[in-house]
Tab-separated table of C-alpha atoms in Angstrom:
chain	number	residue	atom	x	y	z
A	19	MET	CA	99.511	173.076	131.820
A	20	GLN	CA	97.562	171.413	129.029
A	21	THR	CA	98.276	172.294	125.411
A	22	ASP	CA	94.624	173.370	125.151
A	23	ARG	CA	91.524	173.442	127.338
A	24	ARG	CA	89.239	171.117	125.401
A	25	PRO	CA	87.377	168.621	127.582
A	26	LEU	CA	88.190	164.953	127.247
A	27	SER	CA	84.943	164.155	125.442
A	28	ASP	CA	85.779	166.655	122.694
A	29	ARG	CA	89.233	165.166	122.217
A	30	LEU	CA	87.802	161.659	121.959
A	31	ALA	CA	85.097	162.715	119.492
A	32	ALA	CA	87.700	162.858	116.736
A	33	PHE	CA	88.083	159.072	116.907
A	34	PRO	CA	85.222	157.023	115.372
A	35	ARG	CA	83.877	153.839	116.971
A	36	LEU	CA	81.838	150.957	115.622
A	37	GLY	CA	79.328	150.683	118.470
A	38	LEU	CA	80.210	147.085	119.383
A	39	ALA	CA	80.264	147.824	123.103
A	40	SER	CA	77.211	148.717	125.202
A	41	LEU	CA	78.269	151.996	126.771
A	42	PRO	CA	78.335	153.582	129.268
A	43	THR	CA	78.937	150.700	131.659
A	44	PRO	CA	77.418	150.929	135.171
A	45	LEU	CA	79.115	152.408	138.212
A	46	GLY	CA	77.702	151.401	141.594
A	47	PRO	CA	78.550	150.932	145.275
A	48	MET	CA	79.949	147.801	146.941
A	49	LYS	CA	78.434	148.403	150.365
A	50	ARG	CA	78.849	144.916	151.815
A	51	LEU	CA	82.503	144.612	150.763
A	52	THR	CA	83.126	148.109	152.146
A	53	ALA	CA	81.633	147.104	155.489
A	54	HIS	CA	83.607	143.870	155.561
A	55	LEU	CA	86.928	145.670	154.954
A	56	GLY	CA	86.126	148.694	157.143
A	57	GLY	CA	86.431	151.289	154.404
A	58	PRO	CA	87.228	153.200	152.258
A	59	ARG	CA	83.894	153.452	150.440
A	60	LEU	CA	84.190	151.046	147.505
A	61	TRP	CA	82.566	151.344	144.111
A	62	VAL	CA	82.763	149.114	141.017
A	63	LYS	CA	82.915	150.184	137.385
A	64	ARG	CA	81.389	147.251	135.503
A	65	GLU	CA	83.573	146.862	132.430
A	66	ASP	CA	82.447	143.235	132.394
A	67	ALA	CA	79.093	144.639	131.230
A	68	THR	CA	80.165	145.895	127.784
A	69	GLY	CA	77.873	143.259	126.298
A	70	LEU	CA	79.072	141.382	123.242
A	71	GLY	CA	80.553	137.916	123.788
A	72	PHE	CA	80.384	138.097	127.630
A	73	GLY	CA	81.883	141.609	127.578
A	74	GLY	CA	85.062	142.911	129.135
A	75	ASN	CA	87.453	145.831	128.945
A	76	LYS	CA	88.984	144.785	125.598
A	77	LEU	CA	85.690	145.291	123.816
A	78	ARG	CA	85.889	149.032	124.564
A	79	LYS	CA	89.283	149.073	122.798
A	80	LEU	CA	88.066	146.950	119.900
A	81	ASP	CA	85.229	149.402	119.292
A	82	TYR	CA	87.837	151.883	118.055
A	83	VAL	CA	90.623	149.614	116.834
A	84	LEU	CA	88.344	147.566	114.584
A	85	GLN	CA	86.842	150.713	113.108
A	86	GLU	CA	90.239	151.103	111.494
A	87	ALA	CA	90.093	147.477	110.300
A	88	VAL	CA	86.672	147.901	108.707
A	89	SER	CA	87.556	151.204	107.046
A	90	SER	CA	90.732	149.681	105.598
A	91	GLY	CA	88.784	146.851	103.937
A	92	ALA	CA	90.186	144.034	106.044
A	93	ASP	CA	88.513	140.642	105.660
A	94	THR	CA	90.285	138.909	108.550
A	95	ILE	CA	91.082	139.853	112.144
A	96	VAL	CA	94.271	138.386	113.611
A	97	SER	CA	95.253	138.410	117.270
A	98	GLY	CA	96.503	136.087	119.968
A	99	GLY	CA	96.901	135.172	123.619
A	100	VAL	CA	97.105	132.240	125.989
A	101	VAL	CA	94.517	129.456	125.956
A	102	GLN	CA	92.191	131.273	128.387
A	103	SER	CA	92.794	134.776	127.051
A	104	ASN	CA	89.874	137.137	127.657
A	105	SER	CA	91.220	139.346	124.888
A	106	GLN	CA	91.104	136.547	122.299
A	107	ARG	CA	87.526	135.744	123.242
A	108	GLN	CA	86.437	139.362	122.739
A	109	VAL	CA	88.331	139.602	119.422
A	110	ALA	CA	86.598	136.415	118.238
A	111	ALA	CA	83.183	137.755	119.306
A	112	ALA	CA	83.738	141.088	117.582
A	113	ALA	CA	84.882	139.421	114.374
A	114	ALA	CA	81.810	137.175	114.355
A	115	LYS	CA	79.536	140.175	114.826
A	116	LEU	CA	81.252	142.045	111.991
A	117	GLY	CA	81.198	139.061	109.642
A	118	LEU	CA	84.978	138.890	109.427
A	119	ALA	CA	87.209	135.825	109.633
A	120	CYS	CA	89.190	135.506	112.851
A	121	HIS	CA	92.564	133.795	113.283
A	122	LEU	CA	94.114	133.528	116.730
A	123	ALA	CA	97.659	132.585	117.739
A	124	VAL	CA	97.088	130.502	120.873
A	125	TYR	CA	100.198	130.521	123.042
A	126	HIS	CA	101.118	127.345	124.887
A	127	GLY	CA	103.811	127.122	127.552
A	128	ARG	CA	103.411	130.459	129.326
A	129	LEU	CA	101.829	128.546	132.182
A	130	GLU	CA	101.139	124.919	132.941
A	131	PRO	CA	97.440	124.028	132.600
A	132	PRO	CA	96.137	124.361	136.183
A	133	THR	CA	93.139	122.073	135.670
A	134	PRO	CA	92.008	119.272	133.328
A	135	GLU	CA	89.309	121.581	131.974
A	136	TYR	CA	91.698	124.462	131.207
A	137	LYS	CA	92.270	123.679	127.519
A	138	THR	CA	88.652	123.057	126.558
A	139	SER	CA	86.225	125.139	128.651
A	140	GLY	CA	85.741	128.809	129.468
A	141	ASN	CA	87.223	131.211	126.939
A	142	ALA	CA	88.691	128.354	124.881
A	143	PHE	CA	85.196	126.961	124.313
A	144	LEU	CA	83.830	130.405	123.432
A	145	ASN	CA	86.581	130.970	120.866
A	146	ARG	CA	85.368	127.849	119.069
A	147	LEU	CA	81.722	128.852	119.501
A	148	PHE	CA	82.412	132.226	117.873
A	149	GLY	CA	84.032	130.501	114.890
A	150	ALA	CA	87.662	131.531	115.357
A	151	HIS	CA	90.462	129.634	113.621
A	152	LEU	CA	92.940	128.625	116.335
A	153	HIS	CA	96.671	128.210	115.691
A	154	ASP	CA	98.719	126.630	118.494
A	155	VAL	CA	102.122	128.300	118.893
A	156	PRO	CA	104.837	128.113	121.568
A	157	TRP	CA	105.228	130.933	124.082
A	158	THR	CA	108.567	132.698	123.575
A	159	GLY	CA	108.014	135.798	125.698
A	160	ASP	CA	107.376	137.971	122.623
A	161	ARG	CA	103.691	138.769	122.823
A	162	ASN	CA	103.191	139.814	119.215
A	163	ALA	CA	105.717	137.887	117.090
A	164	ALA	CA	103.489	134.882	116.381
A	165	ILE	CA	100.504	137.146	115.674
A	166	ARG	CA	102.539	139.110	113.118
A	167	ALA	CA	103.787	135.877	111.545
A	168	LEU	CA	100.183	134.734	111.186
A	169	VAL	CA	99.307	138.047	109.531
A	170	ASP	CA	102.159	137.597	107.047
A	171	ASP	CA	101.058	134.038	106.260
A	172	LEU	CA	97.445	135.040	105.660
A	173	GLN	CA	98.529	137.982	103.539
A	174	ALA	CA	100.675	135.688	101.388
A	175	LYS	CA	97.570	133.541	100.827
A	176	GLY	CA	95.606	136.482	99.441
A	177	HIS	CA	93.674	137.572	102.535
A	178	LYS	CA	93.447	141.129	103.878
A	179	PRO	CA	94.335	140.603	107.541
A	180	TYR	CA	94.249	143.251	110.246
A	181	PHE	CA	96.698	142.947	113.147
A	182	VAL	CA	95.238	143.312	116.659
A	183	PRO	CA	98.034	143.300	119.232
A	184	TYR	CA	98.146	141.156	122.362
A	185	GLY	CA	95.630	142.601	124.810
A	186	VAL	CA	94.468	145.106	122.160
A	187	SER	CA	97.198	147.263	123.696
A	188	ASN	CA	98.536	149.988	121.448
A	189	ALA	CA	98.162	153.752	121.109
A	190	LEU	CA	94.652	153.631	119.633
A	191	GLY	CA	93.560	151.052	122.216
A	192	ALA	CA	94.744	153.409	124.967
A	193	VAL	CA	92.866	156.318	123.379
A	194	ALA	CA	89.765	154.140	123.323
A	195	TYR	CA	90.168	153.269	126.977
A	196	ALA	CA	90.322	156.924	127.965
A	197	THR	CA	86.574	156.890	127.257
A	198	THR	CA	86.192	155.040	130.574
A	199	ILE	CA	87.290	158.179	132.395
A	200	ALA	CA	84.877	160.240	130.293
A	201	GLU	CA	82.126	158.020	131.713
A	202	ILE	CA	83.306	157.797	135.295
A	203	GLU	CA	83.620	161.569	135.780
A	204	PRO	CA	79.904	162.375	135.288
A	205	GLN	CA	78.731	159.108	136.858
A	206	ALA	CA	80.647	159.789	140.076
A	207	ALA	CA	79.417	163.390	140.159
A	208	GLN	CA	75.818	162.206	139.787
A	209	LEU	CA	76.352	159.739	142.629
A	210	GLY	CA	77.777	162.508	144.791
A	211	PHE	CA	81.414	161.517	145.237
A	212	ALA	CA	84.890	162.286	143.930
A	213	PRO	CA	87.078	159.164	143.727
A	214	THR	CA	90.459	159.322	145.393
A	215	ALA	CA	91.660	156.394	143.266
A	216	ILE	CA	90.684	154.008	140.511
A	217	VAL	CA	92.244	150.580	141.061
A	218	HIS	CA	92.465	147.895	138.375
A	219	CYS	CA	94.545	144.921	137.212
A	220	THR	CA	97.230	145.735	134.673
A	221	GLY	CA	99.136	143.465	132.318
A	222	SER	CA	99.538	144.346	128.657
A	223	GLY	CA	99.381	148.048	129.542
A	224	GLY	CA	96.801	149.609	127.241
A	225	THR	CA	93.991	149.815	129.778
A	226	GLN	CA	96.083	151.618	132.377
A	227	ALA	CA	97.562	153.909	129.731
A	228	GLY	CA	94.081	155.016	128.704
A	229	LEU	CA	92.993	155.590	132.286
A	230	VAL	CA	96.096	157.671	133.059
A	231	VAL	CA	95.741	159.796	129.936
A	232	GLY	CA	92.014	160.383	130.438
A	233	ALA	CA	92.437	161.233	134.117
A	234	ALA	CA	95.113	163.804	133.289
A	235	VAL	CA	92.395	165.894	131.618
A	236	ALA	CA	89.132	164.980	133.322
A	237	MET	CA	90.037	163.697	136.805
A	238	PRO	CA	93.461	165.112	137.744
A	239	ASP	CA	92.879	164.572	141.488
A	240	THR	CA	92.153	160.857	141.058
A	241	ARG	CA	95.079	158.462	141.285
A	242	ILE	CA	95.181	155.574	138.816
A	243	VAL	CA	96.563	152.471	140.573
A	244	GLY	CA	97.462	149.443	138.488
A	245	ILE	CA	97.889	146.074	140.189
A	246	ASP	CA	100.471	144.027	138.293
A	247	ILE	CA	99.058	140.589	137.450
A	248	ASP	CA	101.940	139.439	135.263
A	249	ALA	CA	104.608	139.226	137.988
A	250	GLU	CA	106.546	141.583	135.680
A	251	PRO	CA	105.983	145.036	137.223
A	252	ALA	CA	108.932	146.766	135.530
A	253	ARG	CA	107.893	145.513	132.099
A	254	VAL	CA	104.259	146.400	132.732
A	255	ARG	CA	105.108	149.941	133.808
A	256	ALA	CA	107.394	150.480	130.813
A	257	ASP	CA	104.600	149.412	128.460
A	258	VAL	CA	102.040	151.629	130.209
A	259	VAL	CA	104.393	154.612	129.903
A	260	ALA	CA	105.022	153.938	126.206
A	261	PHE	CA	101.329	153.559	125.295
A	262	ALA	CA	100.326	156.532	127.449
A	263	GLN	CA	102.875	158.759	125.736
A	264	GLU	CA	101.645	157.727	122.287
A	265	ALA	CA	97.985	158.158	123.264
A	266	SER	CA	98.738	161.558	124.808
A	267	ASN	CA	100.261	162.673	121.538
A	268	LEU	CA	97.149	161.594	119.628
A	269	LEU	CA	94.870	163.415	122.090
A	270	ASP	CA	97.127	166.469	122.437
A	271	ILE	CA	97.592	165.994	126.180
A	272	LEU	CA	100.701	166.535	128.258
A	273	PHE	CA	101.755	163.258	129.863
A	274	ASP	CA	103.548	163.001	133.209
A	275	GLU	CA	105.316	159.666	133.685
A	276	ALA	CA	104.994	160.118	137.471
A	277	SER	CA	101.265	159.491	137.103
A	278	VAL	CA	101.931	155.838	136.237
A	279	GLU	CA	101.757	153.628	139.343
A	280	VAL	CA	102.111	149.870	139.023
A	281	VAL	CA	101.889	148.005	142.343
A	282	ALA	CA	103.907	144.791	142.541
A	283	GLY	CA	103.571	141.810	144.831
A	284	HIS	CA	100.008	140.650	144.184
A	285	ALA	CA	100.438	138.428	141.123
A	286	GLY	CA	101.308	135.321	143.079
A	287	LEU	CA	103.898	132.930	141.704
A	288	ALA	CA	103.305	133.810	138.068
A	289	TYR	CA	100.833	134.992	135.444
A	290	GLY	CA	97.730	132.849	135.267
A	291	VAL	CA	98.352	131.080	138.572
A	292	PRO	CA	95.813	132.009	141.288
A	293	HIS	CA	97.177	132.212	144.812
A	294	GLU	CA	95.488	132.332	148.215
A	295	ALA	CA	94.825	136.085	148.112
A	296	THR	CA	93.270	135.794	144.638
A	297	ILE	CA	90.923	133.039	145.772
A	298	GLU	CA	89.972	135.061	148.894
A	299	ALA	CA	89.149	138.072	146.684
A	300	ILE	CA	87.049	135.931	144.342
A	301	ARG	CA	85.136	134.461	147.303
A	302	LEU	CA	84.517	137.862	148.921
A	303	ALA	CA	83.346	139.472	145.678
A	304	GLY	CA	81.010	136.572	144.981
A	305	GLN	CA	79.578	136.135	148.456
A	306	LEU	CA	79.266	139.807	149.395
A	307	GLU	CA	78.507	141.497	146.067
A	308	ALA	CA	77.422	138.692	143.653
A	309	LEU	CA	80.312	139.845	141.513
A	310	PRO	CA	82.072	137.108	139.505
A	311	LEU	CA	85.810	137.767	139.155
A	312	ASP	CA	88.302	135.692	137.219
A	313	PRO	CA	91.468	134.138	138.706
A	314	VAL	CA	93.910	135.635	136.171
A	315	TYR	CA	93.024	139.331	136.036
A	316	SER	CA	90.148	140.839	138.019
A	317	GLY	CA	90.601	138.472	140.976
A	318	LYS	CA	94.230	139.477	141.358
A	319	GLY	CA	93.273	143.124	140.866
A	320	LEU	CA	90.824	142.989	143.765
A	321	ALA	CA	93.336	141.040	145.843
A	322	GLY	CA	95.770	143.930	145.402
A	323	LEU	CA	93.089	146.483	146.325
A	324	ILE	CA	92.196	144.510	149.476
A	325	ALA	CA	95.867	144.352	150.482
A	326	LEU	CA	96.269	148.124	150.023
A	327	ILE	CA	93.179	148.762	152.148
A	328	ARG	CA	94.492	146.494	154.897
A	329	GLN	CA	97.793	148.390	154.747
A	330	GLY	CA	95.883	151.610	155.459
A	331	ARG	CA	96.458	153.354	152.143
A	332	TRP	CA	93.071	155.137	152.226
A	333	ARG	CA	90.932	156.662	154.970
A	334	SER	CA	87.501	155.240	155.649
A	335	ASP	CA	85.864	158.467	154.383
A	336	GLU	CA	87.555	158.278	150.972
A	337	ASP	CA	86.032	156.758	147.828
A	338	VAL	CA	87.842	154.197	145.705
A	339	ILE	CA	86.622	152.673	142.430
A	340	PHE	CA	87.502	149.102	141.505
A	341	LEU	CA	87.470	148.673	137.750
A	342	HIS	CA	86.109	145.207	136.920
A	343	THR	CA	87.746	144.289	133.610
A	344	GLY	CA	85.640	141.152	133.075
A	345	GLY	CA	86.850	137.600	132.485
A	346	ALA	CA	84.131	135.531	134.195
A	347	PRO	CA	84.236	132.726	131.569
A	348	ALA	CA	87.736	131.794	132.811
A	349	LEU	CA	86.187	130.801	136.145
A	350	PHE	CA	84.872	127.631	134.526
A	351	ALA	CA	88.317	126.698	133.230
A	352	TYR	CA	89.796	127.096	136.717
A	353	GLN	CA	86.919	125.645	138.701
A	354	SER	CA	88.723	122.622	140.180
A	355	ALA	CA	91.716	124.767	141.188
A	356	LEU	CA	89.707	127.294	143.200
A	357	GLY	CA	88.217	125.026	145.872
A	358	ILE	CA	84.832	126.710	145.562
């Protein structure tokens, strides 16, 4: 039982947002992909359509997280990620819009550059366009250490930096992402269906944590299915559980760890390396639905969904939502590796 009966929207109303993201994002059918795969009925939640800086799921989190930065008087936003990080690009865009300096720890060594254009185009180009200060650092496996070190350095120089974690994944980011469920519930009802599952790519954990927490209140009969894209399913699940528990405490919701499902086996050889199934998913989404997916996140997420459908996980008369987290700019950095 819940600790109280307040609807999700009322719980979320206690947390202010800046209005950076264009919300709600659309929810619509993917009829041609459904027909190609033979069911279930597929829908797409367009988190790539949040607007600012080419959009994406991180912008929904930043709407709430950066409210805290602005209210605290920060003059600099600090975050980090790999060269083609979608998160970094959205942080840089948000900082530019807010008139704040942006410093990014750019990790090198997590993956070998897959193409000659990897280091300069796509998200890397947009980071420069949005005016971010880029700091090359080695990848050690600790997602946030270099970001925190950069915060300390800027603070010592007299700045007022605000730390944004890798992937904007923390308790407040997960609370922010629960707003996606608050949108999907009425949108699906208006379209006349009740989703059996919401399937998405999962990596740093905050997005899935928010979906799980929101669904616990507003869509308890809908399964949240995360497709691991890091080739680290145990680590991913542990992070989702931790963020979901913290977000549940903030929203006064009872959290059941059994609601966290992270599906392994669809990340390919490693993070950031597209494999045959990823490229097939990107081709199908583009050719059947005019839906651009990226080869690091959303492409692998759809590849996992396709595999589950082919394994017979859902009946043809069930409805499944694919959550498109964005990332299209990375397509240009991977172009010569995709064979398209």
